[in-house]
Amino acid sequence: MCGIVGAVAERDVSKILMEGLRRLEYRGYDSAGLAVLEGNGLHRLRVAGKVNDLADSLKQSPLKGTTGIAHTRWATHGKPSVENAHPHICKDQIAIVHNGIIENYESLKQAQIANGHAFQSETDTEVVVNQIYDSFSDTGNLLEAVFAATDKLDGAYALGIISPSEPGRLIAARRGSPLVIGIGIGEHFIASDVLALLSVTQKFIFLADGDIADITCDGVVIYDENRKVVKRPVSISELSHDVAGKSGYRHYMLKEIFEQPRAVHDTLAGAFNNGRIDETVFGQKAGKLFDRVKAIKIVACGTSYHAGLVARYWAESIANIPCDVEIASEFRYRKSVVHPDTLFVTISQSGETADTLAALQLARHSGFAASLAICNVPESSLTRESDLVFLTRAGAEIGVASTKAFTTQLVALLMLVTVLGRRLGMTSETEAAIVGQLQQLPGRINSALELDGKINLLSKQFINKHHALYLGRGLLLPIAMEGALKLKEISYIHAEAYAAGELKHGPLALVDEDMPVFAVVANNELLEKIKSNLQEVKARGGRLYVLTDTGVQLEKDDDIQVLKVAHVEDSIAPIVFTVPLQLIAYHIAVFKGADVDQPRNLAKSVTVE
Ligand code: F6R
């Protein structure tokens, strides 16, 4: 989703802005631009293309300046084009970059046209720059103008604003969309996330909702939503400056798939005490709040939602606790009945997903016992607004398709159901067994990664396929769903997942020799059931690809290709079986020549509805 970078310094900031844009590329975008102030001049360059295209344009027409803003745009209002790319400028006086959606832009636009503004783009952003320009004409002060203009905006925004009339000043405003300030020595920066600025600083201030910041080389003054000066804490990022490197892998996604043993290991670090899970990993107040909990409600989107679906199986089978899982964009617009002893859990890699955040905001006023965020980004909006937080330690995830964030979310959820289950009669033997399995997990994932070579060879068979079915049962049904999501998002092959028992209720009609069917088969009490489902596929000529473990014996059959992971215990099977499915999607996408790390139309951090 759109990325913002801004800087005010005593040196030329154009290189800092370009490096920031490169580091934000992972978020997904379709056009890019920057504007700088040089003396009293405002200069802008925009392209309908990638940051590299912008860099080429910069070589042709170099821009230099000590104050500047830059942007990668993910189209919402208006197609990707130079005219719609940011920064937007009004009458050479105000330039802005914007992330978010202005909901009342139609009415503002009509009023502005009536006032004589001529629109250059189809974006909602243009009403913001015009509004600031009008207020600036009234007040003659950029900060006052931003106060006045933002009062008129409905919707979500992160804004960076500059004016040649006030060189050396950068105004930042945040409501709903994320924005951080980077603190340098005699220079300051803004960005959509810390990754963009790691090459210039490790010190950050996370703006709160409604904040407006007045930023110069000399300092940063922050005003809260009541326009009172406030102090926000400065955090030191633990991320290293080359975090965004690929470490020799061809794609970030592959690197991140292979990082999973480390990511799981780090997520488990410090989680055990005398062979039990230490519940303070969910926050100091966790013990007291969990004592009340008799049910779980999980809300999330996409891959994170799939993690929630796995947790439901765990919660009800291992911990005897009722668990309901819902897509955030549905939950937030529906009237739901809340039982007061229910723990509200959000799951999110980014912690900035607009729907999940809105669901949490709704839940906070709906009578839940407490809220817990399972999140990979410290200081994200979700973590700041939740009572309890579990930070997964996957490390920055750059590939748009979520991989290591998902498996670490599963780790967190298995620990959560275990500590809740303890209160509801789970035996200490069961807990000890789960702890043992979690400790084995990095090793189990490492052996699943050994299938990479085989999967690479197998994947060539799918280059010309247009559809695929994924089947699973029980705990592995959400994993089949996740496998299908991975395939469709990065290879653009249409893939659907079904509970294997549902085949005969409809999807079996799709099965013929052109339809690859991936089945994820665990060595558990559902084994014979899913074997019968495989026969149903075989009898219709379907091409079967079975992912299972070495404990499962399948009759030798030339029509079935089998991939086996080393023996894996039932409770951690969903985590281990995820890995080969990620590799299948990855290799198919690479063979198809797709842009694996930045699939078309998708964004990493979905900060708009
Ligand atoms: C798919 C994927 C998305 C995200 C979804 C929620 O690979 O990454 O489906 O899972 O957009 O994002 P977060 O987890 O950041 O809330």
PDB file of N, CA, C and O in Angstrom, residues 4-5 16-17 19-21 23-24 26 190-200 204:
ATOM      1  N   ILE A   4       5.230   6.459   2.159  1.00  0.00           N
ATOM      2  CA  ILE A   4       5.617   7.869   2.278  1.00  0.00           C
ATOM      3  C   ILE A   4       7.027   7.957   2.839  1.00  0.00           C
ATOM      4  O   ILE A   4       7.378   7.217   3.761  1.00  0.00           O
ATOM      5  N   VAL A   5       7.823   8.869   2.300  1.00  0.00           N
ATOM      6  CA  VAL A   5       9.103   9.231   2.910  1.00  0.00           C
ATOM      7  C   VAL A   5       9.202  10.750   2.849  1.00  0.00           C
ATOM      8  O   VAL A   5       8.725  11.365   1.888  1.00  0.00           O
ATOM      9  N   ILE A  16      18.267  10.302   0.033  1.00  0.00           N
ATOM     10  CA  ILE A  16      17.605   9.689   1.210  1.00  0.00           C
ATOM     11  C   ILE A  16      16.173   9.293   0.827  1.00  0.00           C
ATOM     12  O   ILE A  16      15.687   8.213   1.166  1.00  0.00           O
ATOM     13  N   LEU A  17      15.528  10.179   0.087  1.00  0.00           N
ATOM     14  CA  LEU A  17      14.141   9.895  -0.320  1.00  0.00           C
ATOM     15  C   LEU A  17      14.101   8.678  -1.245  1.00  0.00           C
ATOM     16  O   LEU A  17      13.253   7.790  -1.097  1.00  0.00           O
ATOM     17  N   GLU A  19      16.296   6.207  -1.496  1.00  0.00           N
ATOM     18  CA  GLU A  19      16.622   4.982  -0.743  1.00  0.00           C
ATOM     19  C   GLU A  19      15.389   4.552   0.078  1.00  0.00           C
ATOM     20  O   GLU A  19      15.054   3.372   0.151  1.00  0.00           O
ATOM     21  N   GLY A  20      14.712   5.537   0.666  1.00  0.00           N
ATOM     22  CA  GLY A  20      13.489   5.231   1.432  1.00  0.00           C
ATOM     23  C   GLY A  20      12.435   4.583   0.546  1.00  0.00           C
ATOM     24  O   GLY A  20      11.806   3.588   0.925  1.00  0.00           O
ATOM     25  N   LEU A  21      12.249   5.122  -0.651  1.00  0.00           N
ATOM     26  CA  LEU A  21      11.249   4.538  -1.567  1.00  0.00           C
ATOM     27  C   LEU A  21      11.623   3.105  -1.929  1.00  0.00           C
ATOM     28  O   LEU A  21      10.765   2.230  -2.000  1.00  0.00           O
ATOM     29  N   ARG A  23      13.190   1.008  -0.130  1.00  0.00           N
ATOM     30  CA  ARG A  23      12.928   0.161   1.034  1.00  0.00           C
ATOM     31  C   ARG A  23      11.431  -0.028   1.279  1.00  0.00           C
ATOM     32  O   ARG A  23      11.038  -0.899   2.049  1.00  0.00           O
ATOM     33  N   LEU A  24      10.619   0.827   0.659  1.00  0.00           N
ATOM     34  CA  LEU A  24       9.160   0.676   0.814  1.00  0.00           C
ATOM     35  C   LEU A  24       8.539  -0.102  -0.351  1.00  0.00           C
ATOM     36  O   LEU A  24       7.343  -0.356  -0.346  1.00  0.00           O
ATOM     37  N   TYR A  26       8.452  -3.077  -1.093  1.00  0.00           N
ATOM     38  CA  TYR A  26       7.805  -4.332  -0.722  1.00  0.00           C
ATOM     39  C   TYR A  26       6.325  -4.144  -0.396  1.00  0.00           C
ATOM     40  O   TYR A  26       5.549  -5.093  -0.439  1.00  0.00           O
ATOM     41  N   ILE A 190      10.407  11.446   7.915  1.00  0.00           N
ATOM     42  CA  ILE A 190       9.150  10.753   8.175  1.00  0.00           C
ATOM     43  C   ILE A 190       9.068   9.566   7.207  1.00  0.00           C
ATOM     44  O   ILE A 190       9.693   9.587   6.151  1.00  0.00           O
ATOM     45  N   ALA A 191       8.284   8.569   7.590  1.00  0.00           N
ATOM     46  CA  ALA A 191       8.083   7.433   6.673  1.00  0.00           C
ATOM     47  C   ALA A 191       6.883   6.616   7.139  1.00  0.00           C
ATOM     48  O   ALA A 191       6.452   6.717   8.290  1.00  0.00           O
ATOM     49  N   SER A 192       6.393   5.803   6.201  1.00  0.00           N
ATOM     50  CA  SER A 192       5.272   4.923   6.539  1.00  0.00           C
ATOM     51  C   SER A 192       5.692   3.834   7.510  1.00  0.00           C
ATOM     52  O   SER A 192       4.881   3.338   8.278  1.00  0.00           O
ATOM     53  N   ASP A 193       6.940   3.394   7.437  1.00  0.00           N
ATOM     54  CA  ASP A 193       7.416   2.448   8.453  1.00  0.00           C
ATOM     55  C   ASP A 193       8.912   2.604   8.648  1.00  0.00           C
ATOM     56  O   ASP A 193       9.598   3.258   7.844  1.00  0.00           O
ATOM     57  N   VAL A 194       9.405   2.002   9.710  1.00  0.00           N
ATOM     58  CA  VAL A 194      10.807   2.224  10.089  1.00  0.00           C
ATOM     59  C   VAL A 194      11.789   1.686   9.048  1.00  0.00           C
ATOM     60  O   VAL A 194      12.883   2.220   8.889  1.00  0.00           O
ATOM     61  N   LEU A 195      11.372   0.644   8.308  1.00  0.00           N
ATOM     62  CA  LEU A 195      12.305   0.045   7.338  1.00  0.00           C
ATOM     63  C   LEU A 195      12.836   1.083   6.361  1.00  0.00           C
ATOM     64  O   LEU A 195      13.987   1.033   5.944  1.00  0.00           O
ATOM     65  N   ALA A 196      11.980   2.047   6.012  1.00  0.00           N
ATOM     66  CA  ALA A 196      12.351   3.042   5.007  1.00  0.00           C
ATOM     67  C   ALA A 196      13.524   3.897   5.467  1.00  0.00           C
ATOM     68  O   ALA A 196      14.260   4.435   4.640  1.00  0.00           O
ATOM     69  N   LEU A 197      13.690   4.038   6.769  1.00  0.00           N
ATOM     70  CA  LEU A 197      14.657   5.017   7.285  1.00  0.00           C
ATOM     71  C   LEU A 197      15.865   4.386   7.970  1.00  0.00           C
ATOM     72  O   LEU A 197      16.706   5.104   8.512  1.00  0.00           O
ATOM     73  N   LEU A 198      15.958   3.044   7.937  1.00  0.00           N
ATOM     74  CA  LEU A 198      17.027   2.413   8.712  1.00  0.00           C
ATOM     75  C   LEU A 198      18.423   2.782   8.223  1.00  0.00           C
ATOM     76  O   LEU A 198      19.389   2.647   8.960  1.00  0.00           O
ATOM     77  N   SER A 199      18.530   3.271   6.987  1.00  0.00           N
ATOM     78  CA  SER A 199      19.865   3.650   6.534  1.00  0.00           C
ATOM     79  C   SER A 199      20.273   5.011   7.084  1.00  0.00           C
ATOM     80  O   SER A 199      21.439   5.377   7.007  1.00  0.00           O
ATOM     81  N   VAL A 200      19.322   5.767   7.665  1.00  0.00           N
ATOM     82  CA  VAL A 200      19.694   7.088   8.202  1.00  0.00           C
ATOM     83  C   VAL A 200      19.506   7.211   9.715  1.00  0.00           C
ATOM     84  O   VAL A 200      20.076   8.096  10.342  1.00  0.00           O
ATOM     85  N   PHE A 204      13.203   6.372  16.529  1.00  0.00           N
ATOM     86  CA  PHE A 204      11.896   6.656  15.936  1.00  0.00           C
ATOM     87  C   PHE A 204      10.881   7.149  16.957  1.00  0.00           C
ATOM     88  O   PHE A 204      10.911   6.740  18.114  1.00  0.00           O
TER      89      PHE A 204
END
